[in-house]
Short mmCIF file of C-alpha atoms in Angstrom, two decimals:
data_model
loop_
_atom_site.label_atom_id
_atom_site.label_comp_id
_atom_site.label_asym_id
_atom_site.label_seq_id
_atom_site.Cartn_x
_atom_site.Cartn_y
_atom_site.Cartn_z
CA UNK A 1 120.86 113.94 108.27
CA UNK A 2 118.06 111.55 109.19
CA UNK A 3 118.20 110.01 112.69
CA UNK A 4 119.59 106.50 112.90
CA UNK A 5 117.01 103.76 112.81
CA UNK A 6 116.78 101.45 115.84
CA UNK A 7 117.34 97.73 115.25
CA UNK A 8 114.19 95.84 114.38
CA UNK A 9 113.14 92.27 114.97
CA UNK A 10 111.08 90.00 112.76
CA UNK A 11 107.31 90.09 113.28
CA UNK A 12 105.45 87.40 115.11
CA UNK A 13 103.85 86.05 111.94
CA UNK A 14 101.93 83.37 113.82
CA UNK A 15 100.28 85.99 116.00
CA UNK A 16 99.45 88.08 112.95
CA UNK A 17 97.95 85.11 111.14
CA UNK A 18 95.85 84.11 114.12
CA UNK A 19 94.38 87.53 114.93
CA UNK A 20 90.66 86.90 115.18
CA UNK A 21 88.02 88.68 113.18
CA UNK A 22 86.95 90.34 116.43
CA UNK A 23 89.98 92.64 116.17
CA UNK A 24 88.68 93.95 112.84
CA UNK A 25 85.20 94.43 114.26
CA UNK A 26 86.71 96.79 116.77
CA UNK A 27 87.39 99.30 114.00
CA UNK A 28 83.72 99.41 113.02
CA UNK A 29 81.00 101.50 114.60
CA UNK A 30 79.97 100.58 118.16
CA UNK A 31 76.41 99.62 117.19
CA UNK A 32 77.67 97.03 114.70
CA UNK A 33 80.11 95.60 117.23
CA UNK A 34 77.21 95.30 119.70
CA UNK A 35 75.06 93.57 117.08
CA UNK A 36 77.65 90.92 116.16
CA UNK A 37 78.41 90.15 119.79
CA UNK A 38 74.79 89.84 120.88
CA UNK A 39 73.34 86.49 121.86
CA UNK A 40 70.47 87.03 119.41
CA UNK A 41 72.91 87.36 116.49
CA UNK A 42 74.96 84.35 117.55
CA UNK A 43 71.83 82.18 117.70
CA UNK A 44 70.66 83.46 114.32
CA UNK A 45 74.10 82.90 112.84
CA UNK A 46 74.11 79.25 113.93
CA UNK A 47 70.61 78.83 112.49
CA UNK A 48 71.63 80.21 109.08
CA UNK A 49 74.77 78.07 108.83
CA UNK A 50 72.82 74.98 109.89
CA UNK A 51 70.05 75.60 107.35
CA UNK A 52 72.47 76.68 104.61
CA UNK A 53 75.81 74.88 105.06
CA UNK A 54 76.97 75.50 101.45
CA UNK A 55 77.91 78.96 100.13
CA UNK A 56 74.92 80.66 98.51
CA UNK A 57 77.00 82.42 95.81
CA UNK A 58 76.31 81.23 92.27
CA UNK A 59 78.70 78.48 91.19
CA UNK A 60 80.40 78.13 94.58
CA UNK A 61 80.36 74.78 96.38
CA UNK A 62 82.52 75.69 99.38
CA UNK A 63 81.28 75.45 102.95
CA UNK A 64 79.55 78.56 104.27
CA UNK A 65 81.55 80.14 107.09
CA UNK A 66 80.10 83.68 107.19
CA UNK A 67 76.56 85.01 107.54
CA UNK A 68 75.95 87.89 105.15
CA UNK A 69 73.30 90.60 105.08
CA UNK A 70 71.92 90.38 101.53
CA UNK A 71 70.85 94.00 101.74
CA UNK A 72 73.75 95.68 103.58
CA UNK A 73 73.19 97.36 106.90
CA UNK A 74 74.48 100.58 105.33
CA UNK A 75 71.52 100.41 102.94
CA UNK A 76 69.06 99.91 105.81
CA UNK A 77 69.16 96.14 105.58
CA UNK A 78 67.30 94.47 108.45
CA UNK A 79 69.96 93.13 110.86
CA UNK A 80 67.94 90.23 112.35
CA UNK A 81 65.60 89.38 109.44
CA UNK A 82 66.22 85.75 108.43
CA UNK A 83 65.07 86.56 104.89
CA UNK A 84 67.91 89.12 104.64
CA UNK A 85 70.59 86.62 105.65
CA UNK A 86 72.57 84.07 103.66
CA UNK A 87 75.53 81.81 104.28
CA UNK A 88 78.67 82.57 102.25
CA UNK A 89 82.22 81.26 102.23
CA UNK A 90 84.87 83.73 103.36
CA UNK A 91 86.12 84.46 99.82
CA UNK A 92 82.65 85.15 98.38
CA UNK A 93 81.71 87.26 101.40
CA UNK A 94 84.84 89.40 100.94
CA UNK A 95 84.14 89.77 97.22
CA UNK A 96 80.55 90.89 97.88
CA UNK A 97 81.71 93.42 100.46
CA UNK A 98 84.26 94.79 97.97
CA UNK A 99 81.55 95.19 95.30
CA UNK A 100 79.34 97.03 97.76
CA UNK A 101 82.07 99.61 98.39
CA UNK A 102 81.80 100.63 94.74
CA UNK A 103 78.71 102.59 95.80
CA UNK A 104 80.44 104.21 98.76
CA UNK A 105 81.13 107.94 98.54
CA UNK A 106 84.12 107.50 100.87
CA UNK A 107 85.97 104.22 100.18
CA UNK A 108 88.18 103.09 103.04
CA UNK A 109 91.86 104.00 102.86
CA UNK A 110 92.65 100.72 104.62
CA UNK A 111 89.60 98.46 104.09
CA UNK A 112 88.84 96.45 107.23
CA UNK A 113 87.05 93.77 105.17
CA UNK A 114 90.21 92.58 103.41
CA UNK A 115 91.16 88.93 103.79
CA UNK A 116 94.71 87.49 103.72
CA UNK A 117 96.28 87.26 100.28
CA UNK A 118 96.36 83.77 98.80
CA UNK A 119 99.02 85.00 96.37
CA UNK A 120 102.67 85.45 97.34
CA UNK A 121 102.36 89.15 98.19
CA UNK A 122 105.04 91.77 98.76
CA UNK A 123 103.99 95.19 100.08
CA UNK A 124 106.40 97.97 99.08
CA UNK A 125 106.29 101.27 101.03
CA UNK A 126 108.15 104.54 100.70
CA UNK A 127 107.95 108.25 99.99
CA UNK A 128 107.14 109.74 96.58
CA UNK A 129 110.37 109.61 94.59
CA UNK A 130 111.82 106.83 96.75
CA UNK A 131 111.86 104.34 93.87
CA UNK A 132 109.01 102.01 94.86
CA UNK A 133 107.81 101.41 91.30
CA UNK A 134 111.38 101.03 90.01
CA UNK A 135 112.16 98.49 92.75
CA UNK A 136 109.05 96.47 91.94
CA UNK A 137 109.78 96.58 88.21
CA UNK A 138 113.26 95.18 88.91
CA UNK A 139 111.92 92.28 90.99
CA UNK A 140 108.55 91.42 89.41
CA UNK A 141 108.08 88.92 86.59
CA UNK A 142 105.75 88.89 83.62
CA UNK A 143 102.29 87.88 84.77
CA UNK A 144 102.70 89.20 88.31
CA UNK A 145 99.96 91.46 89.67
CA UNK A 146 101.10 95.00 90.55
CA UNK A 147 98.63 97.17 92.50
CA UNK A 148 99.61 100.86 92.51
CA UNK A 149 97.13 103.70 93.10
CA UNK A 150 99.01 106.10 90.79
CA UNK A 151 99.00 103.56 87.95
CA UNK A 152 95.30 102.84 88.50
CA UNK A 153 94.47 106.57 88.30
CA UNK A 154 96.33 106.78 84.99
CA UNK A 155 94.54 103.66 83.74
CA UNK A 156 91.07 104.94 84.63
CA UNK A 157 91.61 108.53 83.49
CA UNK A 158 93.51 107.77 80.30
CA UNK A 159 96.04 110.41 81.33
CA UNK A 160 99.80 109.98 81.87
CA UNK A 161 100.85 108.71 85.27
CA UNK A 162 101.01 111.37 88.02
CA UNK A 163 98.58 113.57 86.05
CA UNK A 164 95.28 111.87 86.89
CA UNK A 165 94.48 113.33 90.29
CA UNK A 166 91.40 115.34 91.23
CA UNK A 167 88.19 113.62 90.24
CA UNK A 168 89.94 110.28 89.66
CA UNK A 169 91.30 109.71 93.15
CA UNK A 170 88.16 108.20 94.72
CA UNK A 171 87.30 105.92 91.75
CA UNK A 172 90.92 104.73 91.71
CA UNK A 173 90.83 104.06 95.46
CA UNK A 174 87.69 101.94 95.03
CA UNK A 175 89.33 100.00 92.20
CA UNK A 176 92.53 99.53 94.20
CA UNK A 177 90.53 98.11 97.10
CA UNK A 178 88.68 95.77 94.74
CA UNK A 179 91.98 94.43 93.40
CA UNK A 180 93.35 93.97 96.91
CA UNK A 181 90.19 92.03 97.82
CA UNK A 182 90.70 89.76 94.80
CA UNK A 183 94.09 88.64 96.16
CA UNK A 184 92.32 86.36 98.64
CA UNK A 185 91.08 84.32 95.67
CA UNK A 186 94.36 84.21 93.74
CA UNK A 187 96.34 81.03 93.19
CA UNK A 188 99.05 80.17 95.69
CA UNK A 189 101.62 80.11 92.87
CA UNK A 190 100.78 83.68 91.82
CA UNK A 191 102.94 86.64 92.86
CA UNK A 192 101.58 90.10 93.63
CA UNK A 193 103.06 93.47 94.58
CA UNK A 194 101.23 96.25 96.42
CA UNK A 195 102.76 99.75 96.28
CA UNK A 196 101.62 102.13 99.03
CA UNK A 197 103.31 105.03 100.83
CA UNK A 198 102.31 104.06 104.43
CA UNK A 199 104.75 106.18 106.45
CA UNK A 200 103.01 105.47 109.76
CA UNK A 201 104.02 102.33 111.58
CA UNK A 202 100.44 101.59 112.65
CA UNK A 203 99.27 101.67 109.02
CA UNK A 204 101.93 99.21 107.91
CA UNK A 205 101.02 96.93 110.80
CA UNK A 206 97.35 97.09 109.75
CA UNK A 207 98.16 96.27 106.13
CA UNK A 208 100.28 93.35 107.33
CA UNK A 209 97.60 92.04 109.68
CA UNK A 210 94.89 92.22 107.00
CA UNK A 211 96.76 90.98 103.90
CA UNK A 212 99.42 88.85 105.63
CA UNK A 213 102.10 89.39 102.96
CA UNK A 214 105.23 87.29 102.75
CA UNK A 215 107.29 90.52 102.81
CA UNK A 216 106.79 94.17 103.67
CA UNK A 217 109.58 96.31 102.23
CA UNK A 218 110.23 99.94 103.20
CA UNK A 219 112.46 101.90 100.82
CA UNK A 220 114.31 104.47 102.94
CA UNK A 221 115.49 106.86 100.23
CA UNK A 222 116.54 110.09 102.01
CA UNK A 223 114.18 113.03 101.70
CA UNK A 224 116.61 115.23 99.77
CA UNK A 225 117.21 112.48 97.21
CA UNK A 226 113.45 111.94 96.82
CA UNK A 227 113.05 115.66 96.10
CA UNK A 228 115.87 115.64 93.55
CA UNK A 229 114.32 112.67 91.74
CA UNK A 230 110.90 114.32 91.70
CA UNK A 231 112.36 117.50 90.20
CA UNK A 232 114.13 115.52 87.45
CA UNK A 233 111.12 113.33 86.57
CA UNK A 234 109.51 114.68 83.38
CA UNK A 235 106.37 112.65 84.13
CA UNK A 236 105.73 114.85 87.16
CA UNK A 237 105.40 118.11 85.23
CA UNK A 238 102.68 120.05 87.03
CA UNK A 239 102.93 117.78 90.06
CA UNK A 240 106.40 118.66 91.37
CA UNK A 241 105.28 120.87 94.27
CA UNK A 242 102.61 118.44 95.43
CA UNK A 243 104.92 115.42 95.19
CA UNK A 244 107.77 117.25 96.96
CA UNK A 245 105.47 118.25 99.81
CA UNK A 246 104.22 114.66 100.06
CA UNK A 247 107.80 113.32 100.22
CA UNK A 248 108.74 115.70 103.02
CA UNK A 249 105.51 114.84 104.85
CA UNK A 250 106.31 111.12 104.49
CA UNK A 251 109.63 111.57 106.26
CA UNK A 252 107.98 113.75 108.92
CA UNK A 253 105.47 110.96 109.68
CA UNK A 254 107.74 107.95 109.15
CA UNK A 255 108.40 105.62 112.04
CA UNK A 256 109.98 102.15 111.79
CA UNK A 257 107.85 99.17 112.69
CA UNK A 258 108.60 95.65 113.78
CA UNK A 259 108.93 93.43 110.74
CA UNK A 260 109.86 96.13 108.22
CA UNK A 261 112.36 94.90 105.65
CA UNK A 262 114.34 98.07 104.93
CA UNK A 263 115.98 98.82 101.59
CA UNK A 264 118.27 101.87 101.92
CA UNK A 265 118.49 104.42 99.13
CA UNK A 266 115.94 102.84 96.81
CA UNK A 267 118.52 100.66 95.05
#
């Protein structure tokens, strides 16, 4: 029997919403943190935004809030070269960063460049076999956006769901991150659902801080029930052992977090 879960309180959503960009910089490499906190960069940043107060992206007329390296630092872009800098609004800057990750050999599992979702977003977490996709299908409406790595792998590979692993994992992860980045530009009346396993409390807190969803649901289907469902699921033929191991690992790593909205049993 699983240990009882301690009572949880609601998250401090104001604190989450007001976390400064500096917190995200802390997850980057030390040299980049040093660059963005240097007096030279701050002076250059003010110069760019003064000279270019409107977003430089084609067709955008929003105010520029971010200073972007036209040629990314990862591609040896000059960090202090004025000719390599442009002013962008936050949405266009996030979109450009997402496009640049398409060329990355190792896309980020939790991209630190994500901006808060403008859509009404629900993040749904749980073990393989817990019923995440079923729960979303029961609550989503036609026209809602559903972002699910397994479904994206099937879409890109042309293979049935749960059969498109191997070479398709990294391309699907890049595409998932691109779709998550697009949520910052969605309409406020749009609803979106993000399905992710996220057993670790710190990962769920990071997703919440970055995307700022209206809800984060954890489906606590017991491990033995997850394994039974996996074994009965014809779609998982050839994937039963891997999915069963992943479900048991999820419960091994799972810890509750403040602000989790728990759904017991996957119903």
